[in-house]
Tab-separated table of C-alpha atoms in Angstrom:
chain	number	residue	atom	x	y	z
A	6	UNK	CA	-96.774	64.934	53.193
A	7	UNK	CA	-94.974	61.499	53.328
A	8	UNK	CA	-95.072	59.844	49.767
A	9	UNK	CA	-97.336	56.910	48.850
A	10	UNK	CA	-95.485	53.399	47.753
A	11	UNK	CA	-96.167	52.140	44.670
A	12	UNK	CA	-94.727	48.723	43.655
A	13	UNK	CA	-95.181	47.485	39.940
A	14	UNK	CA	-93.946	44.188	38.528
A	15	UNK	CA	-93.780	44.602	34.879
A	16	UNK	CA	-93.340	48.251	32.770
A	17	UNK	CA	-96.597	47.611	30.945
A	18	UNK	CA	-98.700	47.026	34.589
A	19	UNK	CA	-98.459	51.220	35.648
A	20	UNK	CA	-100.206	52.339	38.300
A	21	UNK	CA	-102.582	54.036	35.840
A	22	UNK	CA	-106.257	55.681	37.427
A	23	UNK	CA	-104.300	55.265	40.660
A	24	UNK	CA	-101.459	57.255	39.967
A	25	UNK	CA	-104.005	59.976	38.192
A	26	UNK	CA	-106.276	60.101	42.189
A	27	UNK	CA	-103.025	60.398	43.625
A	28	UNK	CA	-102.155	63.630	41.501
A	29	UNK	CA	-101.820	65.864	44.592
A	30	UNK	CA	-100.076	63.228	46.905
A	31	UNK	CA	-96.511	62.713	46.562
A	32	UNK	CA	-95.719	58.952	45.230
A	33	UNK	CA	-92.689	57.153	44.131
A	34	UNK	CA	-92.653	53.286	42.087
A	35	UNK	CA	-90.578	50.808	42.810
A	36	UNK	CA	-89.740	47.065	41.025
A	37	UNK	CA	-88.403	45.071	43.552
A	38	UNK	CA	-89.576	42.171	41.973
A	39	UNK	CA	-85.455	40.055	41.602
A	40	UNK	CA	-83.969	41.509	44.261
A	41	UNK	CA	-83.592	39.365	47.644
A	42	UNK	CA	-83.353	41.658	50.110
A	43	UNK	CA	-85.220	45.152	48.810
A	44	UNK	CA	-84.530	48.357	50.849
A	45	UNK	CA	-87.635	49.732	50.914
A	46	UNK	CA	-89.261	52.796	53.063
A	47	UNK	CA	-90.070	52.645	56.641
A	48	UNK	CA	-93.972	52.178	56.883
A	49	UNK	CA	-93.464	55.125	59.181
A	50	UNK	CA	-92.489	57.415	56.260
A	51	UNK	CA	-95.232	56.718	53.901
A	52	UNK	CA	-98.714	57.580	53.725
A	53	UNK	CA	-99.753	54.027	51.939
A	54	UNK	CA	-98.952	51.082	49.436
A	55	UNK	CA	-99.923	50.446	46.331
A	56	UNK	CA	-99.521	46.968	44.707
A	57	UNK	CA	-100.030	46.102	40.873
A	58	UNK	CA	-100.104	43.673	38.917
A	59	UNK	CA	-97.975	41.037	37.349
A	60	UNK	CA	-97.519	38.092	35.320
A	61	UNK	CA	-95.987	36.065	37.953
A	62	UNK	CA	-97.235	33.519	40.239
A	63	UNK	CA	-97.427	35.281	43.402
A	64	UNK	CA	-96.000	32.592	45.280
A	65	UNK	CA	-93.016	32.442	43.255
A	66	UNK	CA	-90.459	33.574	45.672
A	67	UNK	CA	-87.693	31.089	44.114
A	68	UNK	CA	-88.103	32.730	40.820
A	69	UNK	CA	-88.591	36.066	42.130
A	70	UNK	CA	-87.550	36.507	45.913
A	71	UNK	CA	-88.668	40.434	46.114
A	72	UNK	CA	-91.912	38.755	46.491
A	73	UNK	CA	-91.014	37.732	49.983
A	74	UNK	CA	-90.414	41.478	50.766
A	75	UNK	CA	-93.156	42.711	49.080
A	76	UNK	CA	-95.749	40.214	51.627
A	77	UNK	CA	-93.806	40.878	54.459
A	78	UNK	CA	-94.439	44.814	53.765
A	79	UNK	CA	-98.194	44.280	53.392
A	80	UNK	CA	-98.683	42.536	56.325
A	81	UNK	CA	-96.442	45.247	58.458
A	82	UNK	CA	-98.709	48.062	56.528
A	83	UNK	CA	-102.016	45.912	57.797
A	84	UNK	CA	-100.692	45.704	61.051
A	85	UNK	CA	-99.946	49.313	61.792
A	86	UNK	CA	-103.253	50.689	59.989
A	87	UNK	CA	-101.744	51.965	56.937
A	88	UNK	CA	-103.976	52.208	54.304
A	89	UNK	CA	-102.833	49.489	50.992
A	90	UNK	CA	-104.456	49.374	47.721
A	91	UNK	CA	-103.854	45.764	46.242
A	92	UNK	CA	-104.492	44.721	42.204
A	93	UNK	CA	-104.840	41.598	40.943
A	94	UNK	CA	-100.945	40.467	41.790
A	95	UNK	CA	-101.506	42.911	44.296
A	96	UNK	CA	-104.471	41.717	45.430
A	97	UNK	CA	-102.806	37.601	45.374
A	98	UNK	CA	-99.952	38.961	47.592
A	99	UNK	CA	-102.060	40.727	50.340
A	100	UNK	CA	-104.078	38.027	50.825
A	101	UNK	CA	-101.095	35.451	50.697
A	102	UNK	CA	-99.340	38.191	53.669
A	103	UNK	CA	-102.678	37.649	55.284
A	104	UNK	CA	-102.221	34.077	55.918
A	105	UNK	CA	-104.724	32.800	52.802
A	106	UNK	CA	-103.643	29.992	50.153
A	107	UNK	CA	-103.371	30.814	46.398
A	108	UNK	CA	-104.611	28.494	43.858
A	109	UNK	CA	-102.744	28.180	40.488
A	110	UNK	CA	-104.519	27.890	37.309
A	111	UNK	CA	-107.935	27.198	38.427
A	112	UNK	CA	-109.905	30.872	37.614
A	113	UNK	CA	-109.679	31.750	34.162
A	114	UNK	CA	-110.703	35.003	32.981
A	115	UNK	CA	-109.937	37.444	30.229
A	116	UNK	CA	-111.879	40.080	29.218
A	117	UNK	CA	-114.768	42.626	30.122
A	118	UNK	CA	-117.519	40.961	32.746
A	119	UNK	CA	-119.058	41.807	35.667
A	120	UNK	CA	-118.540	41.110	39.044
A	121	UNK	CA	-121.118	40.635	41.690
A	122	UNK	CA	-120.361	43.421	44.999
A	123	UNK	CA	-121.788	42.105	47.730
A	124	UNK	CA	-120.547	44.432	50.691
A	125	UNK	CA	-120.178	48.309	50.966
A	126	UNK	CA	-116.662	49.362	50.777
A	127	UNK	CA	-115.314	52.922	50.639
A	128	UNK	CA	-113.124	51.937	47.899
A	129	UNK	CA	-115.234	49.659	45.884
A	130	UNK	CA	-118.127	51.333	46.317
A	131	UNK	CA	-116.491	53.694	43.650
A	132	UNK	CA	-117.477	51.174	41.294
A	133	UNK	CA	-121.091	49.964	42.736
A	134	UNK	CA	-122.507	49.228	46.162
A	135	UNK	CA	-124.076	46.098	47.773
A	136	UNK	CA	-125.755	44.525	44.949
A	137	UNK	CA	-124.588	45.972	41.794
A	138	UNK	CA	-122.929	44.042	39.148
A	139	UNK	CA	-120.599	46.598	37.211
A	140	UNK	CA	-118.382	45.356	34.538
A	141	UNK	CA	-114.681	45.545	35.015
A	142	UNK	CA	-111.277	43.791	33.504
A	143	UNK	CA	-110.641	40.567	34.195
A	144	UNK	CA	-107.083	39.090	33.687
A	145	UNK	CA	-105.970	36.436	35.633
A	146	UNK	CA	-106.051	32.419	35.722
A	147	UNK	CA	-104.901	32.187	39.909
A	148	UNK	CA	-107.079	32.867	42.795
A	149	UNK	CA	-107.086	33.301	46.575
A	150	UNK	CA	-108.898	32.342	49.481
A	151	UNK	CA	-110.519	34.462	51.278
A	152	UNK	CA	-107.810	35.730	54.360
A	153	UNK	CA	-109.533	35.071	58.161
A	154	UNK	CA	-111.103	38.156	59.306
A	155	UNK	CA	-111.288	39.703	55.595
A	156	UNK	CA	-114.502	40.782	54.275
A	157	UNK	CA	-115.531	39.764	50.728
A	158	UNK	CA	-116.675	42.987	48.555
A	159	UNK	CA	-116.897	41.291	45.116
A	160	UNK	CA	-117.549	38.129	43.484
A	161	UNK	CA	-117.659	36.231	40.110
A	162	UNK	CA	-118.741	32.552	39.069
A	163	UNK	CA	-115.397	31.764	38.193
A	164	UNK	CA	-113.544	33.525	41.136
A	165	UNK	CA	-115.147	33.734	44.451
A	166	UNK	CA	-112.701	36.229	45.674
A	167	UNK	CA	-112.942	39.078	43.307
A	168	UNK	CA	-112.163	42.060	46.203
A	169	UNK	CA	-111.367	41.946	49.878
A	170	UNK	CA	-111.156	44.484	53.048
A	171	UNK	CA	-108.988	44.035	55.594
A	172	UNK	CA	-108.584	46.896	58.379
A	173	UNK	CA	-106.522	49.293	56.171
A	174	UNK	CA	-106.349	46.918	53.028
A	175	UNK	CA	-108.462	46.837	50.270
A	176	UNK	CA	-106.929	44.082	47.298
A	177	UNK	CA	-108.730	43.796	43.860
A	178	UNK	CA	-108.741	41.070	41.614
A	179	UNK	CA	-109.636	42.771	38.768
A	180	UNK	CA	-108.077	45.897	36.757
A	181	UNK	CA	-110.336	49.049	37.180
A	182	UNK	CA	-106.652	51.177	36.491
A	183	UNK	CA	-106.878	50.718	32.746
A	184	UNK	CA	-107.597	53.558	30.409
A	185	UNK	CA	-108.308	53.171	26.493
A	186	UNK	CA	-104.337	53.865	25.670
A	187	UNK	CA	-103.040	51.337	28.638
A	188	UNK	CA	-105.376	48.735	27.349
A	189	UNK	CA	-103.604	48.871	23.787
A	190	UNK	CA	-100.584	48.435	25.170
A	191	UNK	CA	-101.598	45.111	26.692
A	192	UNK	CA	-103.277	43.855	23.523
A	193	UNK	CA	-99.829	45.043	21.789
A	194	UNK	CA	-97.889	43.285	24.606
A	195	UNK	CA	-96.365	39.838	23.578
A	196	UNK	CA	-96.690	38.089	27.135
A	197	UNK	CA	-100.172	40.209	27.769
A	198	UNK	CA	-101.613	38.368	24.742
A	199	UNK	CA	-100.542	34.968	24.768
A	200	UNK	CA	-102.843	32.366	24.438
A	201	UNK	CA	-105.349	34.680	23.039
A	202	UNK	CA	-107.161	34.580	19.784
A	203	UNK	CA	-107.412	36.835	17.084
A	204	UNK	CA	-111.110	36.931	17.753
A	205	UNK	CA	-110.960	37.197	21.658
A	206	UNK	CA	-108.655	40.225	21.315
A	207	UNK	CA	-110.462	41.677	18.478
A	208	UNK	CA	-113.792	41.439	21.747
A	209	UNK	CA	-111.356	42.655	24.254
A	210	UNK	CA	-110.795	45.940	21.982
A	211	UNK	CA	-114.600	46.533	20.854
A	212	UNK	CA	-115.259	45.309	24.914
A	213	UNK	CA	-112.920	48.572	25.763
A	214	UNK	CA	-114.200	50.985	23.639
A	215	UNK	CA	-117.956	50.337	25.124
A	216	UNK	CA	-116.784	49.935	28.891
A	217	UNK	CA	-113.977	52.118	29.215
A	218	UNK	CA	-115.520	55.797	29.005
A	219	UNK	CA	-118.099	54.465	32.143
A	220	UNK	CA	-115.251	52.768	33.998
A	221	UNK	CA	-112.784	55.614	33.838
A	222	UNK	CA	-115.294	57.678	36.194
A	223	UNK	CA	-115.954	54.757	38.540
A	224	UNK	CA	-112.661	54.773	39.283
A	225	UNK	CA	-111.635	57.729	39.632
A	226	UNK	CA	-114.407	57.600	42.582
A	227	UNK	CA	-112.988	54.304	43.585
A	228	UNK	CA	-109.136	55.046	43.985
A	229	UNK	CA	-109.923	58.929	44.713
A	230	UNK	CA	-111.483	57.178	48.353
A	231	UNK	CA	-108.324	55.396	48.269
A	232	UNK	CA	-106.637	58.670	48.049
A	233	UNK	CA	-108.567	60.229	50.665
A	234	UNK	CA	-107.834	57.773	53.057
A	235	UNK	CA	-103.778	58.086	51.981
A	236	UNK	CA	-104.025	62.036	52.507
A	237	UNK	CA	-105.620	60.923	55.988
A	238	UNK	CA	-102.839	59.414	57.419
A	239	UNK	CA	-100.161	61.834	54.938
């Protein structure tokens, strides 16, 4: 079976619940994030893509020119019908491949709160269908417009585009890949935690402990439809 593509941006932003559906699917990770002309795989010898997330701003191709690469691969994979997973930096640079604009520093959110889905989705509907309001992690201050032709899934007062499909693509704002272990490595993490009170962390950890256990088995339904649609095509 030809290998899935997963590209992470920082050591602490793992592919997590997704590498865990993908357990019987071959899968390598790459950081191509500095380098300004990646060699990555043929879209023709992979089964999907898999995009985390990131600190950066995902327009920052001066600072970090794999960026570049990384859109121009998502909008190939779109293209030619190969099924993408996108996560909050992820999600910022499939939409940005797609043509949409990024906004900088205008959606705020840390922390455990819902988001509103308001379309059926094989992959989202791991989490809830049309009209449910589960509660996921949010960490992110950047948004994205909505790419033409894209179908919103998911929404939030403070970011409109929480979740997207687009033919093959589905990109998330939000982190359903955590488990209890990854998110105490973020609140441990230096650049994960700053600008954070002691209090808000102190909610983010109690937050975990009561949303986690339910969240683990959403998505494990959500990316194991992502996985499906990987073997698909594998």
């Amino acid at each position: 079976m030809r290998p899935v593509l997963v590209i992470t941006h920082a050591p602490h932003e793992g592919p997590g619940a997704v590498a865990r559906a993908l357990a019987d699917v071959p899968y390598g990770v790459r950081t191509v994030l500095d380098v300004a002309e990646p060699r990555l795989p043929a879209l023709a010898d992979v089964s999907g893509v898999v995009v985390m997330g990131g600190p950066m701003d995902a327009d920052d191709v001066a600072g970090h020119p794999g960026l570049a690469a990384e859109r121009g691969l998502l909008a190939a994979a779109v293209d030619a019908d190969v099924p993408v997973l996108g996560v909050c930096l992820g999600h910022q640079l499939l939409a940005l491949a797609l043509g949409a604009r990024l906004h900088r520093r205008t959606a705020h959110e840390v922390g455990f709160a819902p988001v509103r889905v308001v379309a059926d989705d094989a992959v989202l509907g791991g989490l809830g269908a049309a009209g449910s309001e589960p509660t996921v992690l949010h960490w992110h201050s950047d948004e994205v417009d909505l790419p033409q032709g894209a179908t919103l899934l998911a929404s939030s007062d403070v970011t409109t585009v929480q979740a997207f499909r687009a033919g093959s693509a589905v990109g998330l704002q939000f982190h359903p890949e955590l488990d209890a272990a990854m998110l105490d490595l973020w609140l441990a993490t230096p650049d994960m935690i700053a600008g954070l009170e002691d209090d808000e962390i102190a909610a983010i950890r109690d937050d975990g402990a009561r949303h986690l256990p339910g969240l683990l088995a959403a998505s494990a339904r959500a990316f194991g439809a992502f996985a499906e649609q990987v073997r698909a095509r594998g």
